Amino acid sequence: MEIVAVPVLTDNYVWLIHNAEIGETAVVDPSVADPVLEATAARGWRLTQILNTHWHPDHTGGNQGIQTATGAPIIAPAEAERVSKVDHIVREGDRVTVAGREAVVWEIPAHTNGHIAYYFEGEGMIFVGDTMFAMGCGRLFEGTAEQMYRNLRRIAALPEDVHIYCGHEYTLANARFAAHAEPDNDATADRLAAVSALRDEGKITLPTTVAQELATNPFVRAPNVEEFARLRRDKDSFRS
Ligand code: ZN
Ligand code: FE
């Protein structure tokens, strides 16, 4: 399996999941259609599934254009119908075939009430949309701190080598907040330096891994939901 990030808008990543053996490619959270169609055409890839993690337009805005161009079905939580037609509505525990591999759907409400993740156990990868970011977590637009903390702990309970694919390049700002929240964490300081160097070169900082988040993500490392909620409030007003 080959995973490609297509950077779009200000800081979104649209993910392509390509299976060369069967000639199928899925797209996760297409904000817009044209850059995705250009990225697949440049590689000679055929888009066969469109996946969404939540309804926000920066994750669904390209659905219709990509479907018109490719005929690929749209797999999404029901809330995505606010923005787009959905062909297969999915819920907790549903198994979907994506580029020939099986993913299980997790309901992880908080950023939005219908937010889901796609976990590919066999491939050791999970697509988490705007729920967890490298060294950070999504904003609580619709749900509660309790829900978000539970989601983060659930993701962090996966095997440590699982790769986590997030919806945005927020790592540098998150790393600065993490260093402020945990000034004595050497792993966090080291990662802040590494992430700064990557961004100076214009390079992507994703995917991350469960092991890296356990070591450096203050939201994952919060010992209880009260501490998590305090960090989330601090982050909302933090200026690095
Ligand atoms: Zn979002
Ligand atoms: Fe987003």
GROMACS .gro file of C-alpha atoms and ligand atoms in nm:
model
  242
    1MET     CA    1   0.000   0.000   0.000
    2GLU     CA    2   0.123   0.345  -0.088
    3ILE     CA    3  -0.005   0.649   0.104
    4VAL     CA    4   0.028   0.996  -0.051
    5ALA     CA    5  -0.053   1.333   0.107
    6VAL     CA    6  -0.201   1.595  -0.124
    7PRO     CA    7  -0.161   1.936   0.046
    8VAL     CA    8  -0.456   2.167  -0.027
    9LEU     CA    9  -0.608   2.493   0.099
   10THR     CA   10  -0.399   2.649   0.379
   11ASP     CA   11  -0.299   2.343   0.580
   12ASN     CA   12  -0.526   2.049   0.487
   13TYR     CA   13  -0.394   1.710   0.381
   14VAL     CA   14  -0.603   1.493   0.152
   15TRP     CA   15  -0.480   1.134   0.177
   16LEU     CA   16  -0.459   0.887  -0.113
   17ILE     CA   17  -0.448   0.514  -0.033
   18HIS     CA   18  -0.315   0.322  -0.332
   19ASN     CA   19  -0.309  -0.053  -0.383
   20ALA     CA   20  -0.093  -0.127  -0.689
   21GLU     CA   21  -0.181  -0.500  -0.687
   22ILE     CA   22  -0.544  -0.436  -0.775
   23GLY     CA   23  -0.514  -0.089  -0.928
   24GLU     CA   24  -0.744   0.084  -0.680
   25THR     CA   25  -0.700   0.417  -0.501
   26ALA     CA   26  -0.913   0.565  -0.225
   27VAL     CA   27  -0.916   0.928  -0.120
   28VAL     CA   28  -0.973   1.041   0.239
   29ASP     CA   29  -1.127   1.384   0.313
   30PRO     CA   30  -1.107   1.560  -0.024
   31SER     CA   31  -1.141   1.931   0.051
   32VAL     CA   32  -1.144   2.011  -0.318
   33ALA     CA   33  -1.163   1.799  -0.633
   34ASP     CA   34  -0.913   1.932  -0.887
   35PRO     CA   35  -0.583   1.890  -0.697
   36VAL     CA   36  -0.688   1.534  -0.608
   37LEU     CA   37  -0.778   1.448  -0.967
   38GLU     CA   38  -0.448   1.601  -1.083
   39ALA     CA   39  -0.249   1.402  -0.824
   40THR     CA   40  -0.407   1.072  -0.928
   41ALA     CA   41  -0.386   1.146  -1.302
   42ALA     CA   42  -0.017   1.231  -1.268
   43ARG     CA   43   0.041   0.885  -1.120
   44GLY     CA   44  -0.194   0.701  -1.356
   45TRP     CA   45  -0.412   0.598  -1.062
   46ARG     CA   46  -0.786   0.528  -1.074
   47LEU     CA   47  -0.996   0.658  -0.785
   48THR     CA   48  -1.231   0.389  -0.657
   49GLN     CA   49  -1.360   0.513  -0.317
   50ILE     CA   50  -1.418   0.851  -0.155
   51LEU     CA   51  -1.405   0.852   0.228
   52ASN     CA   52  -1.495   1.127   0.474
   53THR     CA   53  -1.420   1.146   0.846
   54HIS     CA   54  -1.667   1.428   0.923
   55TRP     CA   55  -1.896   1.679   0.758
   56HIS     CA   56  -1.679   1.993   0.757
   57PRO     CA   57  -1.648   2.136   0.405
   58ASP     CA   58  -1.266   2.125   0.418
   59HIS     CA   59  -1.306   1.743   0.435
   60THR     CA   60  -1.602   1.692   0.199
   61GLY     CA   61  -1.597   1.983  -0.049
   62GLY     CA   62  -1.439   1.772  -0.325
   63ASN     CA   63  -1.677   1.475  -0.296
   64GLN     CA   64  -1.917   1.571  -0.571
   65GLY     CA   65  -1.654   1.684  -0.821
   66ILE     CA   66  -1.449   1.367  -0.773
   67GLN     CA   67  -1.756   1.146  -0.801
   68THR     CA   68  -1.864   1.319  -1.122
   69ALA     CA   69  -1.517   1.266  -1.269
   70THR     CA   70  -1.461   0.909  -1.151
   71GLY     CA   71  -1.792   0.751  -1.046
   72ALA     CA   72  -1.632   0.648  -0.715
   73PRO     CA   73  -1.882   0.584  -0.432
   74ILE     CA   74  -1.884   0.813  -0.126
   75ILE     CA   75  -1.843   0.641   0.214
   76ALA     CA   76  -1.909   0.871   0.509
   77PRO     CA   77  -2.087   0.926   0.840
   78ALA     CA   78  -2.450   1.038   0.805
   79GLU     CA   79  -2.363   1.395   0.905
   80ALA     CA   80  -2.174   1.439   0.575
   81GLU     CA   81  -2.512   1.452   0.400
   82ARG     CA   82  -2.525   1.816   0.514
   83VAL     CA   83  -2.267   1.887   0.242
   84SER     CA   84  -2.271   1.597  -0.001
   85LYS     CA   85  -2.457   1.296  -0.127
   86VAL     CA   86  -2.340   0.983   0.062
   87ASP     CA   87  -2.361   0.636  -0.101
   88HIS     CA   88  -2.265   0.427   0.204
   89ILE     CA   89  -2.336   0.567   0.549
   90VAL     CA   90  -2.108   0.401   0.804
   91ARG     CA   91  -2.122   0.360   1.182
   92GLU     CA   92  -1.918   0.220   1.471
   93GLY     CA   93  -1.795  -0.132   1.396
   94ASP     CA   94  -1.879  -0.129   1.024
   95ARG     CA   95  -1.617  -0.290   0.803
   96VAL     CA   96  -1.548  -0.130   0.468
   97THR     CA   97  -1.322  -0.240   0.185
   98VAL     CA   98  -1.093   0.046   0.085
   99ALA     CA   99  -0.850  -0.006  -0.204
  100GLY     CA  100  -0.884  -0.379  -0.144
  101ARG     CA  101  -0.805  -0.365   0.231
  102GLU     CA  102  -1.041  -0.381   0.527
  103ALA     CA  103  -1.098  -0.083   0.752
  104VAL     CA  104  -1.315  -0.078   1.062
  105VAL     CA  105  -1.511   0.236   1.142
  106TRP     CA  106  -1.476   0.401   1.484
  107GLU     CA  107  -1.720   0.665   1.602
  108ILE     CA  108  -1.513   0.934   1.772
  109PRO     CA  109  -1.750   1.227   1.835
  110ALA     CA  110  -1.629   1.562   1.979
  111HIS     CA  111  -1.487   1.779   1.698
  112THR     CA  112  -1.823   1.703   1.531
  113ASN     CA  113  -2.096   1.477   1.668
  114GLY     CA  114  -2.069   1.231   1.380
  115HIS     CA  115  -1.689   1.223   1.343
  116ILE     CA  116  -1.544   0.882   1.255
  117ALA     CA  117  -1.203   0.723   1.201
  118TYR     CA  118  -1.100   0.443   0.964
  119TYR     CA  119  -0.870   0.188   1.127
  120PHE     CA  120  -0.679  -0.052   0.899
  121GLU     CA  121  -0.568  -0.314   1.148
  122GLY     CA  122  -0.385  -0.523   0.889
  123GLU     CA  123  -0.190  -0.223   0.762
  124GLY     CA  124  -0.125  -0.066   1.103
  125MET     CA  125  -0.277   0.269   1.009
  126ILE     CA  126  -0.566   0.489   1.117
  127PHE     CA  127  -0.716   0.799   0.953
  128VAL     CA  128  -0.840   1.028   1.229
  129GLY     CA  129  -0.950   1.346   1.048
  130ASP     CA  130  -0.961   1.639   1.292
  131THR     CA  131  -0.975   1.436   1.615
  132MET     CA  132  -0.606   1.382   1.691
  133PHE     CA  133  -0.323   1.583   1.540
  134ALA     CA  134   0.049   1.530   1.581
  135MET     CA  135   0.114   1.665   1.934
  136GLY     CA  136  -0.240   1.804   1.950
  137CYS     CA  137  -0.612   1.743   1.925
  138GLY     CA  138  -0.908   1.887   1.739
  139ARG     CA  139  -1.126   2.166   1.865
  140LEU     CA  140  -1.446   2.080   2.049
  141PHE     CA  141  -1.697   2.228   1.805
  142GLU     CA  142  -1.991   1.999   1.878
  143GLY     CA  143  -1.900   1.753   2.154
  144THR     CA  144  -1.751   1.750   2.502
  145ALA     CA  145  -1.408   1.726   2.662
  146GLU     CA  146  -1.510   1.386   2.803
  147GLN     CA  147  -1.576   1.255   2.453
  148MET     CA  148  -1.253   1.393   2.309
  149TYR     CA  149  -1.041   1.259   2.593
  150ARG     CA  150  -1.197   0.913   2.549
  151ASN     CA  151  -1.124   0.929   2.173
  152LEU     CA  152  -0.761   1.022   2.226
  153ARG     CA  153  -0.711   0.746   2.482
  154ARG     CA  154  -0.875   0.496   2.246
  155ILE     CA  155  -0.640   0.587   1.960
  156ALA     CA  156  -0.340   0.586   2.195
  157ALA     CA  157  -0.432   0.234   2.309
  158LEU     CA  158  -0.355   0.096   1.961
  159PRO     CA  159  -0.020  -0.080   1.906
  160GLU     CA  160   0.265   0.170   1.936
  161ASP     CA  161   0.376   0.128   1.574
  162VAL     CA  162   0.036   0.222   1.426
  163HIS     CA  163   0.067   0.518   1.189
  164ILE     CA  164  -0.180   0.802   1.247
  165TYR     CA  165  -0.292   1.011   0.949
  166CYS     CA  166  -0.439   1.351   1.047
  167GLY     CA  167  -0.632   1.610   0.849
  168HIS     CA  168  -0.408   1.914   0.893
  169GLU     CA  169  -0.046   2.028   0.914
  170TYR     CA  170  -0.073   2.179   1.263
  171THR     CA  171   0.232   2.011   1.414
  172LEU     CA  172   0.461   2.312   1.465
  173ALA     CA  173   0.199   2.518   1.649
  174ASN     CA  174   0.103   2.209   1.849
  175ALA     CA  175   0.468   2.140   1.934
  176ARG     CA  176   0.513   2.494   2.067
  177PHE     CA  177   0.209   2.452   2.289
  178ALA     CA  178   0.328   2.106   2.399
  179ALA     CA  179   0.665   2.253   2.502
  180HIS     CA  180   0.482   2.520   2.699
  181ALA     CA  181   0.254   2.261   2.864
  182GLU     CA  182   0.537   2.016   2.945
  183PRO     CA  183   0.859   2.220   2.972
  184ASP     CA  184   1.047   1.928   3.131
  185ASN     CA  185   0.960   1.670   2.864
  186ASP     CA  186   1.281   1.603   2.666
  187ALA     CA  187   1.097   1.406   2.398
  188THR     CA  188   0.874   1.707   2.338
  189ALA     CA  189   1.170   1.946   2.315
  190ASP     CA  190   1.346   1.713   2.070
  191ARG     CA  191   1.036   1.679   1.858
  192LEU     CA  192   0.978   2.055   1.852
  193ALA     CA  193   1.330   2.098   1.711
  194ALA     CA  194   1.277   1.822   1.454
  195VAL     CA  195   0.939   1.958   1.345
  196SER     CA  196   1.076   2.313   1.314
  197ALA     CA  197   1.353   2.185   1.086
  198LEU     CA  198   1.105   1.993   0.870
  199ARG     CA  199   0.876   2.295   0.833
  200ASP     CA  200   1.171   2.523   0.753
  201GLU     CA  201   1.230   2.293   0.455
  202GLY     CA  202   0.859   2.293   0.367
  203LYS     CA  203   0.831   1.922   0.449
  204ILE     CA  204   0.533   1.731   0.588
  205THR     CA  205   0.543   1.620   0.953
  206LEU     CA  206   0.288   1.339   0.914
  207PRO     CA  207   0.199   1.062   0.963
  208THR     CA  208   0.270   1.035   1.331
  209THR     CA  209   0.269   0.716   1.539
  210VAL     CA  210   0.104   0.602   1.860
  211ALA     CA  211   0.450   0.582   2.023
  212GLN     CA  212   0.532   0.944   1.932
  213GLU     CA  213   0.197   1.070   2.061
  214LEU     CA  214   0.229   0.879   2.388
  215ALA     CA  215   0.567   1.046   2.437
  216THR     CA  216   0.489   1.403   2.329
  217ASN     CA  217   0.116   1.481   2.296
  218PRO     CA  218   0.006   1.666   2.612
  219PHE     CA  219  -0.361   1.591   2.544
  220VAL     CA  220  -0.298   1.218   2.520
  221ARG     CA  221  -0.070   1.234   2.824
  222ALA     CA  222  -0.324   1.421   3.040
  223PRO     CA  223  -0.387   1.199   3.344
  224ASN     CA  224  -0.760   1.272   3.360
  225VAL     CA  225  -1.036   1.454   3.179
  226GLU     CA  226  -1.015   1.760   3.404
  227GLU     CA  227  -0.652   1.813   3.310
  228PHE     CA  228  -0.735   1.745   2.947
  229ALA     CA  229  -1.012   2.009   2.953
  230ARG     CA  230  -0.778   2.262   3.113
  231LEU     CA  231  -0.516   2.203   2.840
  232ARG     CA  232  -0.778   2.231   2.566
  233ARG     CA  233  -0.894   2.567   2.704
  234ASP     CA  234  -0.532   2.690   2.735
  235LYS     CA  235  -0.458   2.588   2.378
  236ASP     CA  236  -0.757   2.783   2.247
  237SER     CA  237  -0.602   3.107   2.372
  238PHE     CA  238  -0.230   3.015   2.334
  239ARG     CA  239  -0.022   3.237   2.107
  240SER     CA  240   0.319   3.090   2.029
  241ZN      ZN  241  -1.297   1.972   1.088
  242FE      FE  242  -1.048   2.027   0.905
   0.00000   0.00000   0.00000
